[in-house]
Short mmCIF file of C-alpha atoms in Angstrom, two decimals:
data_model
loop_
_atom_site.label_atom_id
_atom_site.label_comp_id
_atom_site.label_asym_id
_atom_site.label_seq_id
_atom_site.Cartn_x
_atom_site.Cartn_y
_atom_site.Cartn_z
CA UNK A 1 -6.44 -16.07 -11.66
CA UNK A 2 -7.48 -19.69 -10.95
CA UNK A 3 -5.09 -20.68 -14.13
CA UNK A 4 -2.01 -20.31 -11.76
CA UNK A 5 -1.32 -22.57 -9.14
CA UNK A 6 0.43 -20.55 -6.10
CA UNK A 7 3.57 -21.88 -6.73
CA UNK A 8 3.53 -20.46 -10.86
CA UNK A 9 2.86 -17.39 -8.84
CA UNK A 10 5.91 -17.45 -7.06
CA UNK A 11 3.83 -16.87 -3.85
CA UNK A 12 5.20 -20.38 -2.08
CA UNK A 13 9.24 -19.60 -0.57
CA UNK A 14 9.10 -23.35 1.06
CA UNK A 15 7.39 -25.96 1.86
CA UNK A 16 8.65 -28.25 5.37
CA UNK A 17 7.93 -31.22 6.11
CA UNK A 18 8.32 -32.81 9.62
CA UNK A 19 6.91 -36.05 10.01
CA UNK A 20 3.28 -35.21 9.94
CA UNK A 21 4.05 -31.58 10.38
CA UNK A 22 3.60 -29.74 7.36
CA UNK A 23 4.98 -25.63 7.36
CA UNK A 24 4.48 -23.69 3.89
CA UNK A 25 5.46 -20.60 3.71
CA UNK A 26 3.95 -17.56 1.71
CA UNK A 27 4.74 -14.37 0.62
CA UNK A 28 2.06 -11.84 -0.52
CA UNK A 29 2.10 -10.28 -4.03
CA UNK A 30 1.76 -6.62 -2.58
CA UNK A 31 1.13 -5.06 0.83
CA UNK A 32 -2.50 -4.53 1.24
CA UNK A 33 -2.96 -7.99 -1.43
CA UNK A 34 -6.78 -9.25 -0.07
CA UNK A 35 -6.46 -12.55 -1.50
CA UNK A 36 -3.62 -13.79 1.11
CA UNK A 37 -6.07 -15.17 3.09
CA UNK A 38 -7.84 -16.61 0.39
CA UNK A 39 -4.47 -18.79 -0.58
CA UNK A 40 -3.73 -19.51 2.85
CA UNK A 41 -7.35 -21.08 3.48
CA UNK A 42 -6.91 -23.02 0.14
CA UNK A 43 -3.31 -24.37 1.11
CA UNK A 44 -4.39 -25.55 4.64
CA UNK A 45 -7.89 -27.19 2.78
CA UNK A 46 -5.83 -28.60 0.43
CA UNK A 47 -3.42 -30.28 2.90
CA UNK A 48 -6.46 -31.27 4.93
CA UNK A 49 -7.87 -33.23 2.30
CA UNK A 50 -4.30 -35.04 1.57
CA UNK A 51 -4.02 -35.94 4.85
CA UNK A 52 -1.98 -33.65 6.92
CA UNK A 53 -3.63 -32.92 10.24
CA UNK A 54 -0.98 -30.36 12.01
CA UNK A 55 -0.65 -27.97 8.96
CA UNK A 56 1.26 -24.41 9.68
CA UNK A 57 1.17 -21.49 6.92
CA UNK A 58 3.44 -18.64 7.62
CA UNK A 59 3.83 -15.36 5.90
CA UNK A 60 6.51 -13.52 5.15
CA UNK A 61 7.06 -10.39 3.79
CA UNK A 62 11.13 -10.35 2.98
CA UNK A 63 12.11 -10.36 0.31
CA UNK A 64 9.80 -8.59 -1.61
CA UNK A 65 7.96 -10.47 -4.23
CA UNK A 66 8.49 -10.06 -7.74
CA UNK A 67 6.59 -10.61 -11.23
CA UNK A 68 9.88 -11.92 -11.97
CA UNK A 69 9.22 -14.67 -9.39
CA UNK A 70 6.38 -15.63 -11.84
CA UNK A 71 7.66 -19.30 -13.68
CA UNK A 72 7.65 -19.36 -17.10
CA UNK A 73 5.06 -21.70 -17.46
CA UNK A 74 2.56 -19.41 -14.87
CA UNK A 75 3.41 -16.51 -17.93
CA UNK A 76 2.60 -19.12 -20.69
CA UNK A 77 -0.73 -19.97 -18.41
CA UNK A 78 -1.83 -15.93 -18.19
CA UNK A 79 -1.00 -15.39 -22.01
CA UNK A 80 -3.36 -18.81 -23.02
CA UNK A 81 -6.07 -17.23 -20.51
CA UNK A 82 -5.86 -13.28 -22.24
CA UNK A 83 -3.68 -11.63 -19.86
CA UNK A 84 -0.26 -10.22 -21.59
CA UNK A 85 2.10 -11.62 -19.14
CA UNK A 86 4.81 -9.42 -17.50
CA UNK A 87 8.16 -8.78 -18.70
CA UNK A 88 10.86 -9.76 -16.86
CA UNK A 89 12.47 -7.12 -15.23
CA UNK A 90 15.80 -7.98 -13.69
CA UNK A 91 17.83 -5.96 -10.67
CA UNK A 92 17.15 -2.31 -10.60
CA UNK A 93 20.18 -0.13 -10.03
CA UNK A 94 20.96 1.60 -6.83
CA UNK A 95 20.08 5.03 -6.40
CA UNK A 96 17.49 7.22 -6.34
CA UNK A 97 14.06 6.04 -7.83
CA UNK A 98 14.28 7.73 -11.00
CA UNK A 99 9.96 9.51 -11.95
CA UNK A 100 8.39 8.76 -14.91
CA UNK A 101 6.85 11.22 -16.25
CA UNK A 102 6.93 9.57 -19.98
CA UNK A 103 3.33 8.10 -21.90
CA UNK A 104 2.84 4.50 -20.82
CA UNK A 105 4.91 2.15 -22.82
CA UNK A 106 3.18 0.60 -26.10
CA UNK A 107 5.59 -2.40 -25.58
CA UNK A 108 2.84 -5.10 -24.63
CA UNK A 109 1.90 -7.44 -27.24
CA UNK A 110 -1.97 -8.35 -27.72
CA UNK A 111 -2.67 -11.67 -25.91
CA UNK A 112 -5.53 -11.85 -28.45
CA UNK A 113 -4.19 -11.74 -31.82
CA UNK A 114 -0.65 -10.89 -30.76
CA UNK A 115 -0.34 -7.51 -32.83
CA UNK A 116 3.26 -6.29 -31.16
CA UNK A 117 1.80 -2.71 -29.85
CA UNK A 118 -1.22 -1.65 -27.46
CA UNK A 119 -2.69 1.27 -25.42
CA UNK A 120 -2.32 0.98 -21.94
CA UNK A 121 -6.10 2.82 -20.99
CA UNK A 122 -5.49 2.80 -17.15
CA UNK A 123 -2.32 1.93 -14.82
CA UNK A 124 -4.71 0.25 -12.27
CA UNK A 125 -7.20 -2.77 -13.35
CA UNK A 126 -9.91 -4.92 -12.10
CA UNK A 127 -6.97 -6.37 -9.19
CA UNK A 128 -3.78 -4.22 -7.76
CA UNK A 129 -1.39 -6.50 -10.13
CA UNK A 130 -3.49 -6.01 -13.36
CA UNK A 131 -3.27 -2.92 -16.04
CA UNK A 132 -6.24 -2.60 -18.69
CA UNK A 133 -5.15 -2.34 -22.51
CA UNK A 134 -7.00 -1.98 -25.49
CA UNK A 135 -5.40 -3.58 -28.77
CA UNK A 136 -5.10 -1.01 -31.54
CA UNK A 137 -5.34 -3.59 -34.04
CA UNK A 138 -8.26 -6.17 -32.84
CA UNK A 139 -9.49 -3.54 -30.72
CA UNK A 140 -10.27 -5.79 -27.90
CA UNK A 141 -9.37 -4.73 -24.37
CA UNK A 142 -7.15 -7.20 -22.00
CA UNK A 143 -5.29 -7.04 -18.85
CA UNK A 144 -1.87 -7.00 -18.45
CA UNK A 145 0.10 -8.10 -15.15
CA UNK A 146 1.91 -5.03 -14.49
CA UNK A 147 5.60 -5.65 -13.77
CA UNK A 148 7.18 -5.21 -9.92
CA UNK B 1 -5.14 -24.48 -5.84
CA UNK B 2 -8.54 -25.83 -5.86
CA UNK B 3 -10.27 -26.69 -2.87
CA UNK B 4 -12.82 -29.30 -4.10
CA UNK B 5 -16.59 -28.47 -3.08
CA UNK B 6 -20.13 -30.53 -2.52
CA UNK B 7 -22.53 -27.69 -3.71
CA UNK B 8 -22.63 -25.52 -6.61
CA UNK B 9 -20.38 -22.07 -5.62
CA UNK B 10 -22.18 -18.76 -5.76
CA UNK B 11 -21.02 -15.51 -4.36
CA UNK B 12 -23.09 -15.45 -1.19
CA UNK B 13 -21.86 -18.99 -0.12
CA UNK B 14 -18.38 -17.97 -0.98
CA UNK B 15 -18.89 -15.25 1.14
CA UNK B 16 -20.00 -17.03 4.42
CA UNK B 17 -17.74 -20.21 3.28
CA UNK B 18 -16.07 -21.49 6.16
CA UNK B 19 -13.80 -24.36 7.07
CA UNK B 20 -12.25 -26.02 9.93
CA UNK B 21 -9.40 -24.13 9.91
CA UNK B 22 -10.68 -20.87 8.05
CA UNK B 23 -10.37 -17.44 9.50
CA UNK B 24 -13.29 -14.90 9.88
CA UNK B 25 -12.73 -12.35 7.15
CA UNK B 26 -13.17 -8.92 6.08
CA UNK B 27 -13.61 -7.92 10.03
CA UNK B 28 -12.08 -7.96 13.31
CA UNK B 29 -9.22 -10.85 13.72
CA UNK B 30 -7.78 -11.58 10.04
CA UNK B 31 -4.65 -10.75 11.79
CA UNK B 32 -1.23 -10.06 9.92
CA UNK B 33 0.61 -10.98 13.68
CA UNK B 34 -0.80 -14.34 13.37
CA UNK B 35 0.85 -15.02 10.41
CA UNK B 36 3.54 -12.53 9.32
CA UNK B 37 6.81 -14.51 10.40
CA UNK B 38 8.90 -10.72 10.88
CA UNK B 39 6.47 -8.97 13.40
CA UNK B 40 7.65 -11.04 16.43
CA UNK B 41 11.01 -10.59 15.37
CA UNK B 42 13.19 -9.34 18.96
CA UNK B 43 13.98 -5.69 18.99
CA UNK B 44 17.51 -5.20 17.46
CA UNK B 45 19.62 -4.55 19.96
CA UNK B 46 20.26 -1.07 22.03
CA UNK B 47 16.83 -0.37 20.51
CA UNK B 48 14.01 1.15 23.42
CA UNK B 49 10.87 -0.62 22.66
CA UNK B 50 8.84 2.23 23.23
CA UNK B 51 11.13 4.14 20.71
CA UNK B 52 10.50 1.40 18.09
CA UNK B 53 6.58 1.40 18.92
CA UNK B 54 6.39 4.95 18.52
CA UNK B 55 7.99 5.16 15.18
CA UNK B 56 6.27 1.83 14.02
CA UNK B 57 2.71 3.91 14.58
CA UNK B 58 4.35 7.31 13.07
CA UNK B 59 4.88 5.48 9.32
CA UNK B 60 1.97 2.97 10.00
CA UNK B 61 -0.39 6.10 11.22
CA UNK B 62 1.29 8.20 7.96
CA UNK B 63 -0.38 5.31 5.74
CA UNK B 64 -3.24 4.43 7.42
CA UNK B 65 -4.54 8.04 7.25
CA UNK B 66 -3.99 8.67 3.83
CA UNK B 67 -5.30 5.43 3.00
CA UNK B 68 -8.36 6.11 4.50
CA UNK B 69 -8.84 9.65 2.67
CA UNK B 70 -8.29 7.94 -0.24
CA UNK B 71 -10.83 5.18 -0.02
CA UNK B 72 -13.08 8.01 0.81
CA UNK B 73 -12.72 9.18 -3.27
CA UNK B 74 -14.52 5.18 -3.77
CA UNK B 75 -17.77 6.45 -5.15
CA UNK B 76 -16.90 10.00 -5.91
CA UNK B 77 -14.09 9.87 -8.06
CA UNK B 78 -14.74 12.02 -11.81
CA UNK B 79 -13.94 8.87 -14.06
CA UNK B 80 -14.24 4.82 -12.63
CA UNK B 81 -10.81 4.19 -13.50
CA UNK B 82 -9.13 6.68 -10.93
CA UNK B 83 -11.77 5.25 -8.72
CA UNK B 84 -9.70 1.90 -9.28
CA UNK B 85 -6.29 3.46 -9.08
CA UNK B 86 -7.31 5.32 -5.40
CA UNK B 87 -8.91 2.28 -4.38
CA UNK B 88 -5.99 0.50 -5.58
CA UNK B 89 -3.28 3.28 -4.00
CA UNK B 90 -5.22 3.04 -0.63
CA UNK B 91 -5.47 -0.82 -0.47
CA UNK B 92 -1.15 -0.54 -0.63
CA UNK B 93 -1.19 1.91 1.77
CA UNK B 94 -3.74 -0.25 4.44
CA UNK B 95 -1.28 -2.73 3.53
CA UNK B 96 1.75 -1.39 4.86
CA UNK B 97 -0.21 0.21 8.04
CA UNK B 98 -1.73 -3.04 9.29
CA UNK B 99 1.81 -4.69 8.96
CA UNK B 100 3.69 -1.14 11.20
CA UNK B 101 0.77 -1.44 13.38
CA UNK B 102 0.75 -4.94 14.44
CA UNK B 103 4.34 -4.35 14.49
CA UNK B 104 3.59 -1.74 17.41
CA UNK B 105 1.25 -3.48 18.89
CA UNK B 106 4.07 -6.65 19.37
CA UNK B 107 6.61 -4.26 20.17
CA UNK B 108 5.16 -1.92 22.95
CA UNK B 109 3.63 -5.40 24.95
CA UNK B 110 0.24 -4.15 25.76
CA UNK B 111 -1.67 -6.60 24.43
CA UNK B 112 -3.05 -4.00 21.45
CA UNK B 113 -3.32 -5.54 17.92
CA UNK B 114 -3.78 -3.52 14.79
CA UNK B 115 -7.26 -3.83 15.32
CA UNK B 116 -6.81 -1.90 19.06
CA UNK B 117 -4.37 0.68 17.45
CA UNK B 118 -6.68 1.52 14.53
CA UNK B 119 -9.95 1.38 15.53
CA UNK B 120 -9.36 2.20 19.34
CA UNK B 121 -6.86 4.73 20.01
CA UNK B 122 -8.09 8.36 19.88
CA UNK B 123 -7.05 11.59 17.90
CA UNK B 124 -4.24 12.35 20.37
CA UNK B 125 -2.91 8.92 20.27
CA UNK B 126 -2.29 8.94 16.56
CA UNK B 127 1.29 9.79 15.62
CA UNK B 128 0.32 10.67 11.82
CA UNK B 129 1.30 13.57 9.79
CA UNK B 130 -1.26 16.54 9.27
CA UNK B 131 -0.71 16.16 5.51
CA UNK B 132 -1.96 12.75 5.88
CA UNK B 133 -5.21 13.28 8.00
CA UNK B 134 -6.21 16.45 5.84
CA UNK B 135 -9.74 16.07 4.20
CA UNK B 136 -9.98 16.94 0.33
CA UNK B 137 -13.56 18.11 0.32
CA UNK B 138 -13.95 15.52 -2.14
CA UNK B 139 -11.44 18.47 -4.62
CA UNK B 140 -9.91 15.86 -6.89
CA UNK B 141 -6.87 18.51 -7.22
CA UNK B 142 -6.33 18.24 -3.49
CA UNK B 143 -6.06 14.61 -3.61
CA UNK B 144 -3.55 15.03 -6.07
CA UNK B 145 -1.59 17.26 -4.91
CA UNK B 146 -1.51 15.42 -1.54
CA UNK B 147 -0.59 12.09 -3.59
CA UNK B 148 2.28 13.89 -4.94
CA UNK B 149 3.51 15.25 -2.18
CA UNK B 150 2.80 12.48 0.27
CA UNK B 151 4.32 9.84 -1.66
CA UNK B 152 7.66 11.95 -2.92
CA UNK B 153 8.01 12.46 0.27
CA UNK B 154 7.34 8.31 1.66
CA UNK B 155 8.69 7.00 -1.36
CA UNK B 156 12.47 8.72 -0.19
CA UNK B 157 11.96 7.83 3.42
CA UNK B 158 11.17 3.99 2.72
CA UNK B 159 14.29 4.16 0.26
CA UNK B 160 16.52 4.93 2.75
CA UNK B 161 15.06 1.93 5.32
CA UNK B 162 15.40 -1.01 2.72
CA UNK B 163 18.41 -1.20 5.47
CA UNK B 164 16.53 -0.36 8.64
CA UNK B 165 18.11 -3.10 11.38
CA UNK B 166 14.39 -3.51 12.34
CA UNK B 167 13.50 -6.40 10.29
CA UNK B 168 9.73 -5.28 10.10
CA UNK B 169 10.62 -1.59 8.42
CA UNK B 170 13.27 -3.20 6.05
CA UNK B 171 10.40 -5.66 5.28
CA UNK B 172 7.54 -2.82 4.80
CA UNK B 173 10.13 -0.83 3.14
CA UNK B 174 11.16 -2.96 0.23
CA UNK B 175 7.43 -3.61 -0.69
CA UNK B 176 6.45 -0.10 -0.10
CA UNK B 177 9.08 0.90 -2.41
CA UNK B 178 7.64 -0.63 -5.19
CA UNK B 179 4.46 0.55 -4.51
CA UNK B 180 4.98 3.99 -4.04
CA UNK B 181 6.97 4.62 -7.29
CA UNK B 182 3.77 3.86 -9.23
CA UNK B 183 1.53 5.82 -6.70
CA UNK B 184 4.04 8.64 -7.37
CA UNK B 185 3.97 8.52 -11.48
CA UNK B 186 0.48 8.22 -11.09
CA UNK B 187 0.23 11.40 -9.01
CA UNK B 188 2.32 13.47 -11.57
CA UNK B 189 1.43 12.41 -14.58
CA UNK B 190 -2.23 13.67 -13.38
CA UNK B 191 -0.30 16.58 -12.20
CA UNK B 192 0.87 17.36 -15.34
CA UNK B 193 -2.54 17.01 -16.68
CA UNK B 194 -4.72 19.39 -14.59
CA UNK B 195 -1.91 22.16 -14.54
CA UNK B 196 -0.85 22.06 -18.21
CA UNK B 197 -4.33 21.31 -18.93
CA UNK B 198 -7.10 24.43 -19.54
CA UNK B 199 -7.18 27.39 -17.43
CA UNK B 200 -10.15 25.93 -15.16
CA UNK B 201 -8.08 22.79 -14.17
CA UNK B 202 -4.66 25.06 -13.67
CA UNK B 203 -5.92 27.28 -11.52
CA UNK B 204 -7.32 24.51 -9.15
CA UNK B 205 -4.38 22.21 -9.51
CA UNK B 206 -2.36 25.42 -8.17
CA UNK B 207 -5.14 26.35 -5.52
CA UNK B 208 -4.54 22.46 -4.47
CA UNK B 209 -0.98 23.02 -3.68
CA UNK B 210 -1.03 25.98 -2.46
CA UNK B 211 -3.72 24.84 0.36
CA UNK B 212 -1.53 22.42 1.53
CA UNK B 213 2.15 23.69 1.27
CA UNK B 214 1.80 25.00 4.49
CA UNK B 215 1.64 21.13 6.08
CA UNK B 216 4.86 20.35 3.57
CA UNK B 217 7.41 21.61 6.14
CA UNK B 218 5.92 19.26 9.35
CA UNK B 219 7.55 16.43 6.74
CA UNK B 220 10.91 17.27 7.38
CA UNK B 221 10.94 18.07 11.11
CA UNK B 222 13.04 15.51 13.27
CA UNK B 223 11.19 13.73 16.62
CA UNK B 224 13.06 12.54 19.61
CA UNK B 225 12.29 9.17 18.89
CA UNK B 226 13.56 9.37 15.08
CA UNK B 227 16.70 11.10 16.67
CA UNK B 228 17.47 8.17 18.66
CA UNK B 229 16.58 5.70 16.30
CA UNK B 230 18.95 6.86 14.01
CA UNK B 231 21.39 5.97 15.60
CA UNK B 232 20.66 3.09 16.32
CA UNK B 233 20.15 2.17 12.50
CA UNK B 234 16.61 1.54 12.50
CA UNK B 235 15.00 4.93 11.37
CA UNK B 236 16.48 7.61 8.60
CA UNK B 237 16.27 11.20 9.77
CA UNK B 238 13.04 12.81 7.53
CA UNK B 239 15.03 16.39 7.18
CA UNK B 240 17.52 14.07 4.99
CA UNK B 241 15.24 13.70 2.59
CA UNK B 242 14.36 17.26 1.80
CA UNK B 243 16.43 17.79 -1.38
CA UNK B 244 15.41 14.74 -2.81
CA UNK B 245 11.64 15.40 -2.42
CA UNK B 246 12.13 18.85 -3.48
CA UNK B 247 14.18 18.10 -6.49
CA UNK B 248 11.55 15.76 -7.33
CA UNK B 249 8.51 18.36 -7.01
CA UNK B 250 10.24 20.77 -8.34
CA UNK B 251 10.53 19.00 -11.35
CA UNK B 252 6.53 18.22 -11.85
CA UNK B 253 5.74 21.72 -11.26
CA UNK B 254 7.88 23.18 -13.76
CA UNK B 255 6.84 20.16 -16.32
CA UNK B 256 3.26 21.16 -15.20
CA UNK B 257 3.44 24.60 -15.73
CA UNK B 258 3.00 25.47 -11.85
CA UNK B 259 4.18 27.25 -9.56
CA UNK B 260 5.86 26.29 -6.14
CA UNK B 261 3.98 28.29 -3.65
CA UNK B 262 5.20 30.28 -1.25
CA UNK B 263 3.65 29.36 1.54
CA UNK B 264 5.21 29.46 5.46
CA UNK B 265 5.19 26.35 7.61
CA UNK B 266 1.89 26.11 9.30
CA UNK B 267 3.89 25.57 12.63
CA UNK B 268 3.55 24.06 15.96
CA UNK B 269 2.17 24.21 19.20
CA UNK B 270 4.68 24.38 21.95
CA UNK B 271 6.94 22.63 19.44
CA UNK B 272 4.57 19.59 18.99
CA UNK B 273 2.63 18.63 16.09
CA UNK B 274 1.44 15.04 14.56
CA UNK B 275 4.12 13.31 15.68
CA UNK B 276 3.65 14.35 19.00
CA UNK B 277 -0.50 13.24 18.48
CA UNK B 278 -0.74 17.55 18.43
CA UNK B 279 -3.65 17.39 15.09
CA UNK B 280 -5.63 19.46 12.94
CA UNK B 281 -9.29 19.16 13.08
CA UNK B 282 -10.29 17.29 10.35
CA UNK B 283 -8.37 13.92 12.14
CA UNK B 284 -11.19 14.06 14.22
CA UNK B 285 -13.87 14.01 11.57
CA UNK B 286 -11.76 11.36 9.89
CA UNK B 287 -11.59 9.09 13.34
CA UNK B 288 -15.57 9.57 13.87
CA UNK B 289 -16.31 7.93 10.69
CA UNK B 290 -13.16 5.15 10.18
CA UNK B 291 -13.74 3.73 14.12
CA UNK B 292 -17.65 3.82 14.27
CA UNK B 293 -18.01 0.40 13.40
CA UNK B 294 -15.77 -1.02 15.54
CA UNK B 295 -16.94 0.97 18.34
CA UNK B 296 -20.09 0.27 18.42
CA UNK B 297 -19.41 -3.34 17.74
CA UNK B 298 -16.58 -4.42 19.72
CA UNK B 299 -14.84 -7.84 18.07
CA UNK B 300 -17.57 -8.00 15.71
CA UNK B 301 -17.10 -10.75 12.49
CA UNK B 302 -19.07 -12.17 10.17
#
């Protein structure tokens, strides 16, 4: 998704700087996410080139991240580049995880000619964050960043 | 972030692309310790290392198997999209091992990294649950049925340690969480499918479960180490999670027109089982083919 920077991702928890001692730390999308290396080798190239010699990128995994984490101008970005963005989701209540055994919601609005209901055709898409959807109305199929 | 480059990108140069500072990928040394800020955490206090190790490579060995049955389905699934969602289910689950492992690895102070503890321990060294290590004969029922089953079962047990006081579970934990609710809707909802679905698929969703009800009750049994670690807040005791994992099955099988089979525990030997590295066969078989690589190339990259 080269349309998001890492911080419209909500990937970035700080940035520390310490003279020329530069310490960013990241937090991975989900557990087995391949691409953490990928934005770890892109932050310390990026630094490189600005001039930072002694560059340190950390990972953490608490707390968990969230699509919620997401800025609203990284949902604007996916929405302008055809993926239907993910709601936000808020705090989930305490106790048990409730299943769902209910037909995937229709509640994701076409981020190609915006009709207000699609078909979600499979949970799992082309990345672990993505959905594919087909619009019912354009009939084109689109991703959708599954909300976390 | 764009990392500005001289020559034209293409997918083999991308591949091989390295920098000063880059990392060798996809292979030996991409290492989660190196980076992951909570695996050198200290042991919480009154905590036995070894305890902590052990139970580190129990969940880490739980995932790592299943993950690896899964990814065995890339290829072979009926339809490409559950070929994406098992890819996708097993790339969580390889996720949360290589963070318990390393985790183990830091903990017990032998020098093993996940790498060691994956690719270099043998069959009695693994600390997994049979359900986990199981093959499915490449059934697609089987794999459902151990979806369901497996992650009802992990989904209640990482529940419980969002509050482990081992900052590495809690960490796994509220991830895995996430992760495993969708794993588990995906696994019933196909459920529900096959067994409400025409005779054919009924009768081998309900074959499925009843071939591997008999590795359901090794979930609930209690190991020293768990015991222990208890109560020293940093495990959750698995027999506490019985009701809520059968509540939850019970509730796809009726939906799904099944039955709950009636099947006795497949038992121990001399009280041990996977926890205590006692396995079934097919771990073996599994072992063979996930460690050849690395076996015959010791600390290869590229």
């Amino acid at each position: 998704m080269p349309m998001l920077t890492l911080d419209d991702l909500g990937v970035v928890r700080s940035v520390e700087e310490d003279g020329d001692r530069v310490t960013v730390t990241l937090t991975p999308t989900y557990s087995g996410c391949p691409a953490i290396e990928e934005m770890r080798a892109d932050v310390r190239a990026s630094l490189a080139e600005a001039g930072y010699t002694r560059v340190e990128v950390r990972t953490v995994f608490s707390p968990p991240w969230s699509t919620d984490w997401i800025s609203s101008d990284g949902l604007r970005k996916l929405a302008e580049a055809g993926i239907a963005p993910p709601a936000r989701i808020g705090l989930r209540s305490s106790g048990p995880i409730p299943l769902t055994l209910t037909p995937p919601s229709q509640a994701v609005r076409c981020p190609q000619c915006g009709a207000p209901a699609t078909d979600e055709i499979s949970r799992f898409g082309p990345t672990a964050c993505t959905a594919l959807r087909r619009c019912p109305s354009c009939r084109e199929p689109f991703e959708h960043m599954k909300e976390i | 972030m764009n990392a500005s480059h001289d020559t034209e990108q293409n997918a083999y140069q991308s591949l091989s692309e390295t920098t000063e500072h880059d990392d060798p990928r996809w292979a030996f040394g991409t290492g989660v310790e190196d980076v992951a800020a909570e695996i050198t955490s200290p042991v919480p206090d009154g905590v036995d290392p070894a305890d902590l190790a052990a139970y580190c490579l129990m969940l880490g060995d739980d995932a790592l198997l299943c993950s690896h049955r899964l990814s065995e389905w890339v290829s072979n699934a009926p339809e490409l999209e559950e070929e994406v969602a098992l890819a996708n289910t097993a790339l969580d689950l390889l996720g949360q091992a290589r963070v318990l492992l390393a985790r183990a690895g830091h903990v017990e102070g032998r020098d093993r990294d996940e790498d060691a503890l994956a690719y270099l321990r043998t069959d009695a060294e693994f600390r997994n649950v049979a359900l986990a290590e199981l093959s499915d004969d490449l059934d697609f029922a089987r794999a459902i049925a151990r979806l369901l089953i497996f992650s009802s079962w992990r989904l209640a047990l990482l529940h419980r340690l969002l509050g482990s006081a081992d900052p590495v579970i809690a960490a796994v934990a509220g991830k895995g969480v996430k992760e495993l609710t969708y794993h588990r809707d995906y696994a019933a909802r196909w459920t529900l499918r096959l067994g409400d679905g025409t005779d054919e698929s009924h009768a081998r969703m309900q074959a499925a479960l009843d071939a591997l009800w008999p590795y359901v009750g090794e979930l609930f049994r209690t190991s020293d180490e768990e015991r222990r670690l208890v109560e020293a807040g940093v495990a959750v005791d698995p027999a506490d999670t019985r009701e809520e994992v059968d509540a939850v099955l019970d509730q796809v099988l009726e939906k799904a027109t099944l039955t709950r089979p009636d099947r006795p525990f497949i038992g121990t030997i001399g009280g041990r089982s996977g926890r205590q590295g006692v396995h079934t066969e097919h771990l073996g078989h599994a072992l063979a083919e996930m460690q050849s690589l690395a076996r015959q190339h010791p600390g290869a990259t590229w």
